[in-house]
Short mmCIF file of C-alpha atoms in Angstrom, two decimals:
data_model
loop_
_atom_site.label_atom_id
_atom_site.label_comp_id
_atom_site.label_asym_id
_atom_site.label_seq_id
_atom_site.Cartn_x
_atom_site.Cartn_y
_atom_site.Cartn_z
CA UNK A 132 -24.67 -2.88 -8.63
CA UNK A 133 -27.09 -5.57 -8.31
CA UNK A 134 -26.52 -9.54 -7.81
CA UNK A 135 -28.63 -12.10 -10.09
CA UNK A 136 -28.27 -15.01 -10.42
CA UNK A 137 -24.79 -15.22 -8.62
CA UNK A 138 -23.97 -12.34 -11.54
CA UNK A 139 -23.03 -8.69 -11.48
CA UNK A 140 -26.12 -6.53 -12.66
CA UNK A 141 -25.55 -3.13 -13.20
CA UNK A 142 -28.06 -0.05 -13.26
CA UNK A 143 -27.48 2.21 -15.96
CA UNK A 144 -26.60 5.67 -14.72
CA UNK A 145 -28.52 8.66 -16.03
CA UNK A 146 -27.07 11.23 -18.63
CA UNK A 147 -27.79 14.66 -17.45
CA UNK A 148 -27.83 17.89 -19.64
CA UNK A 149 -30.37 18.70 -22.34
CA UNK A 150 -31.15 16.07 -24.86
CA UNK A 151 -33.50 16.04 -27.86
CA UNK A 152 -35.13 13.53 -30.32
CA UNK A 153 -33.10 12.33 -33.26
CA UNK A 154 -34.15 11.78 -36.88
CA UNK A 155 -32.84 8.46 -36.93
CA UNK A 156 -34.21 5.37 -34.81
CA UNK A 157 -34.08 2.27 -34.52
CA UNK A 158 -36.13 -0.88 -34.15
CA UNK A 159 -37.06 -3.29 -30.95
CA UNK A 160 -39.15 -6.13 -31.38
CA UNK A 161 -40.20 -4.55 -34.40
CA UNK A 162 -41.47 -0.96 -32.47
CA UNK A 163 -39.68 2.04 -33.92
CA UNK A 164 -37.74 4.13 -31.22
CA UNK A 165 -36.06 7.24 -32.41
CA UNK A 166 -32.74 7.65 -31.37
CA UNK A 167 -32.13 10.77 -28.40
CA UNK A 168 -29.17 12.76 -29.13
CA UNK A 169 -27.68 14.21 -25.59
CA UNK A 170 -25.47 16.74 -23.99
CA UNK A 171 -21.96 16.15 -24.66
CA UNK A 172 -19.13 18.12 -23.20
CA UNK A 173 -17.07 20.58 -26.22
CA UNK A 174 -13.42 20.75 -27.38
CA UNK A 175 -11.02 22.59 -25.74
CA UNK A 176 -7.55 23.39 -25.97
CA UNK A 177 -5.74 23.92 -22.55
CA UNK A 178 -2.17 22.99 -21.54
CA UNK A 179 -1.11 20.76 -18.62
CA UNK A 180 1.69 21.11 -15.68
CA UNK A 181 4.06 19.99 -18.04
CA UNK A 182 2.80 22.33 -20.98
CA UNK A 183 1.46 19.60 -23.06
CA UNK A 184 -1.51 20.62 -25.18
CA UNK A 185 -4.59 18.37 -24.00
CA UNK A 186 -7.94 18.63 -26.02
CA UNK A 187 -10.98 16.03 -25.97
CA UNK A 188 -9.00 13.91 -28.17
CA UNK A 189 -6.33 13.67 -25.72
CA UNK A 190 -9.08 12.20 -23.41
CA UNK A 191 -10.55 9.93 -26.37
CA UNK A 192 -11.97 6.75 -25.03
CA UNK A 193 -11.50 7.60 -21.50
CA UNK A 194 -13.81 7.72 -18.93
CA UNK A 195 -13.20 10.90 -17.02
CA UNK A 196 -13.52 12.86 -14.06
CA UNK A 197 -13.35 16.49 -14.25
CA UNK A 198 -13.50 19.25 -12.14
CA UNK A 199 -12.43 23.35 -11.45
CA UNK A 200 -10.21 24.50 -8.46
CA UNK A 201 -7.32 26.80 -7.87
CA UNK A 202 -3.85 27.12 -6.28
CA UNK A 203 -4.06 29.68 -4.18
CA UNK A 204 -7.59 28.43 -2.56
CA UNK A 205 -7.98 28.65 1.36
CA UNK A 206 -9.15 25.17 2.41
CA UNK A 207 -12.05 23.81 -0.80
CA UNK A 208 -9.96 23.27 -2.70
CA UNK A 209 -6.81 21.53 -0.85
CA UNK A 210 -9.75 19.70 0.97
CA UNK A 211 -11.29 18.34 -2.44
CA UNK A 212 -7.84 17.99 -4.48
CA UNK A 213 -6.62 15.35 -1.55
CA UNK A 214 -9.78 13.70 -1.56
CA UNK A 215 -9.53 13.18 -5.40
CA UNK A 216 -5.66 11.93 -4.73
CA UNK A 217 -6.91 8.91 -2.61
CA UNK A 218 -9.98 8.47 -5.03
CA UNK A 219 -7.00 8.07 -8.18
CA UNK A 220 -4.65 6.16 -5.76
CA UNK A 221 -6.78 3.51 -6.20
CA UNK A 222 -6.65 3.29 -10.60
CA UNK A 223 -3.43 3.94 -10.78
CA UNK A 224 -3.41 1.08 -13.19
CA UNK A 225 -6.86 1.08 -14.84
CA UNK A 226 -5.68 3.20 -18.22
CA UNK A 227 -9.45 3.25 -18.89
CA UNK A 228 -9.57 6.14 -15.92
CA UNK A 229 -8.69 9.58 -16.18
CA UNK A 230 -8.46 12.85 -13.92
CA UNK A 231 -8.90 16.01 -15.05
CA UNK A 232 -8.78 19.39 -13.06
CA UNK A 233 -9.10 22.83 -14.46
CA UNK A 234 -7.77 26.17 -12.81
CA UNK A 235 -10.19 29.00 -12.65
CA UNK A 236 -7.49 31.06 -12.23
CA UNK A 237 -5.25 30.98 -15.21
CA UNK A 238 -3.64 34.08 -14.68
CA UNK A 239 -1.85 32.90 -11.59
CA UNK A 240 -1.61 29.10 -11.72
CA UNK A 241 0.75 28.84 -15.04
CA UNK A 242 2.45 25.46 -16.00
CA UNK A 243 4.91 25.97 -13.24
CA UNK A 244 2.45 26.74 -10.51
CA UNK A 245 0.51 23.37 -11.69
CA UNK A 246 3.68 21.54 -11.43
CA UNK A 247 4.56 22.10 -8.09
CA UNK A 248 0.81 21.67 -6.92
CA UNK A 249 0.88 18.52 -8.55
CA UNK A 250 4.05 17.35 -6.95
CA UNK A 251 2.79 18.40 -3.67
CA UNK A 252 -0.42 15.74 -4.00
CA UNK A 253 1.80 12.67 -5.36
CA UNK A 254 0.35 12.97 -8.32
CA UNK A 255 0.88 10.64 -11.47
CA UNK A 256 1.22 12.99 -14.26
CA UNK A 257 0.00 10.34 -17.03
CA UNK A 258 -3.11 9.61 -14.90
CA UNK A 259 -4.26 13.29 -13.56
CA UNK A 260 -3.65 16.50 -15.13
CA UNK A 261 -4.06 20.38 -13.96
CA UNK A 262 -5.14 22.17 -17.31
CA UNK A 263 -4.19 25.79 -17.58
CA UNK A 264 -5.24 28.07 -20.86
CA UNK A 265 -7.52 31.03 -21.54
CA UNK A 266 -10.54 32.54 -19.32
CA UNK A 267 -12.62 31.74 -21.97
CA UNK A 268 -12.16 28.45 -22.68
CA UNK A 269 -12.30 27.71 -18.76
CA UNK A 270 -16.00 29.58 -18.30
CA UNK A 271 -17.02 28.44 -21.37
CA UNK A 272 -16.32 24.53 -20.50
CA UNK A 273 -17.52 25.01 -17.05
CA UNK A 274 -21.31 26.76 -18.09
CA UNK A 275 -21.70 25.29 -21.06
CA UNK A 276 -20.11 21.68 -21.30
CA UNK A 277 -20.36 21.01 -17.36
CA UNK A 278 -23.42 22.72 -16.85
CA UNK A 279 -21.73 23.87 -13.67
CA UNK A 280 -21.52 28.16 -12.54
CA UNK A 281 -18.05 29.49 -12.54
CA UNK A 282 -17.14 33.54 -12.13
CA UNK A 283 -13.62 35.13 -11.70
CA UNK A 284 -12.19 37.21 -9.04
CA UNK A 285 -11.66 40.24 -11.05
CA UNK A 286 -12.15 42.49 -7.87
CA UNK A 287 -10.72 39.93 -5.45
CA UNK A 288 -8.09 36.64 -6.37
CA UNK A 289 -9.51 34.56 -3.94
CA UNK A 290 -12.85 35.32 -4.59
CA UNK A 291 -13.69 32.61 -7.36
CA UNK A 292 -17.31 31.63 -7.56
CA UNK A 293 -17.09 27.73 -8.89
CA UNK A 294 -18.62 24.47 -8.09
CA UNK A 295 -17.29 22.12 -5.88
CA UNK A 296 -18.58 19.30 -8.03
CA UNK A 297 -17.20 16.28 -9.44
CA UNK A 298 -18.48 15.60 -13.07
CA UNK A 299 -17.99 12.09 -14.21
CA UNK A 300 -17.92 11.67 -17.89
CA UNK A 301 -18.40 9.01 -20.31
CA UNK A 302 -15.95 7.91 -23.13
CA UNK A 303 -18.83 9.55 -25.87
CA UNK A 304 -18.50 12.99 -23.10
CA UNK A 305 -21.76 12.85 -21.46
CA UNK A 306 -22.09 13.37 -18.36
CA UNK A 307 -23.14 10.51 -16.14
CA UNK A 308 -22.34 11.69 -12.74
CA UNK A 309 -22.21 15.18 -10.31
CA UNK A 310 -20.43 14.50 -6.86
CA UNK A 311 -19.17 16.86 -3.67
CA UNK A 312 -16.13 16.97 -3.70
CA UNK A 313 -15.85 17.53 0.27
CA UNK A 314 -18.27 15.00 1.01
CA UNK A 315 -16.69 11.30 1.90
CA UNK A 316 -19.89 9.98 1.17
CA UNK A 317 -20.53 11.68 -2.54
CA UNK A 318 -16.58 10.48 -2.93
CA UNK A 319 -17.58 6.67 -2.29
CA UNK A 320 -20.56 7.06 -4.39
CA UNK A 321 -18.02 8.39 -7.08
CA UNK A 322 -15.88 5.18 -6.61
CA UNK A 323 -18.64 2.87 -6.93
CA UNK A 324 -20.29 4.75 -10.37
CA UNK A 325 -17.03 4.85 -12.24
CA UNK A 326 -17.13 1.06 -11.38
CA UNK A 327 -20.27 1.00 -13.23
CA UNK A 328 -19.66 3.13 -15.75
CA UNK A 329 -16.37 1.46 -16.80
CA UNK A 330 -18.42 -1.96 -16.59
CA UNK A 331 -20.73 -0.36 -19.00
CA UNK A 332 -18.33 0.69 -21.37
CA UNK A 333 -15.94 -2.58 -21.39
CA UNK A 334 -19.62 -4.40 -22.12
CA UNK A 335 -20.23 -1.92 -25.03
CA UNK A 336 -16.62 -2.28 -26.27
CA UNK A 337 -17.37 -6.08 -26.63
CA UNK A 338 -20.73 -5.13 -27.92
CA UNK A 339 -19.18 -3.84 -30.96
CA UNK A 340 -16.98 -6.50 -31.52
CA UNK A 341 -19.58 -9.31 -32.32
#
């Protein structure tokens, strides 16, 4: 964020992910730009800890911030999950905000197991959820709408190769941000881009309205 003029000023933040040029385009001071059209995160169809059915249009008009773990993790993944509980401690009113982490292990951490893990962080149920479903849903959104690697145990069930990332998203599911999750540093850069990033999309909101 940046001050003029006694006002906020905010830098755009990048959209990662492959991208390509549109057919369409549009016009500025009369110099044709064609539109880009960029990466955006796919549908999915994976139940949370209280066996609701969440899909992108569950999340629609949300910004969000998503990322992979598991239960039964030695330290990451505790370490990452309670740094994400005091990062959502402080939206627990901003309904613009969502959380959003996905089990790479599916065949262990069922409904019930997300429950209890979710009770054990204090965490608000409408405001973060722990998605469970199919293996290949999970991989799938992980390589090819996160962009981020992601292997199963099969010979081993704590030996899960995933990122410790944080991927922030937009409310059109780009993504606009990638964060460690174990850093305190990366996890107060995180706080101040979702800042910007909901600043960006309240200003496009009223945008549209005029």
């Amino acid at each position: 964020m940046l001050q003029a003029k006694g006002k906020n000023r905010y830098n755009p933040l990048p959209i990662y992910g492959p991208k390509q040029v549109a057919k369409t385009f549009h016009k500025v001071k009369g110099k044709v730009i064609y539109d880009t059209i960029y990466h955006q995160v796919q549908d999915f169809k994976l139940y949370d800890q209280d066996g609701k059915l969440v899909t992108q249009q569950s999340l629609k008009g949300k910004v969000v911030v998503m990322n992979f773990f598991f239960t039964h993790c030695p330290t990451l993944c505790n370490e990452i999950s309670k740094n994400v509980a005091e990062l959502a401690s402080n939206y627990t009113k901003n309904n613009m905000l969502k959380f959003v982490s996905i089990t790479v292990a599916p065949e262990t951490d069922k409904v019930s197991v997300l429950k209890n893990y979710a009770k054990a962080l204090k965490a608000n149920d409408n405001q973060w959820k722990f998605l469970t479903g199919d293996t290949t849903t999970i991989y799938g959104l992980s390589r090819n709408g996160l962009l981020l690697s992601a292997v199963n145990g099969k010979n081993n069930p704590d030996n899960y190769v995933y990122s410790e990332k944080l991927v922030l998203l937009d409310q059109e599911r780009r993504i606009r941000g990638y964060y460690n999750g174990t850093s305190i540093n990366e996890m107060s850069k995180l706080n101040d881009e979702i800042k910007v990033l909901i600043a960006e999309e309240l200003r496009n909101i009223k945008d549209n309205l005029y």
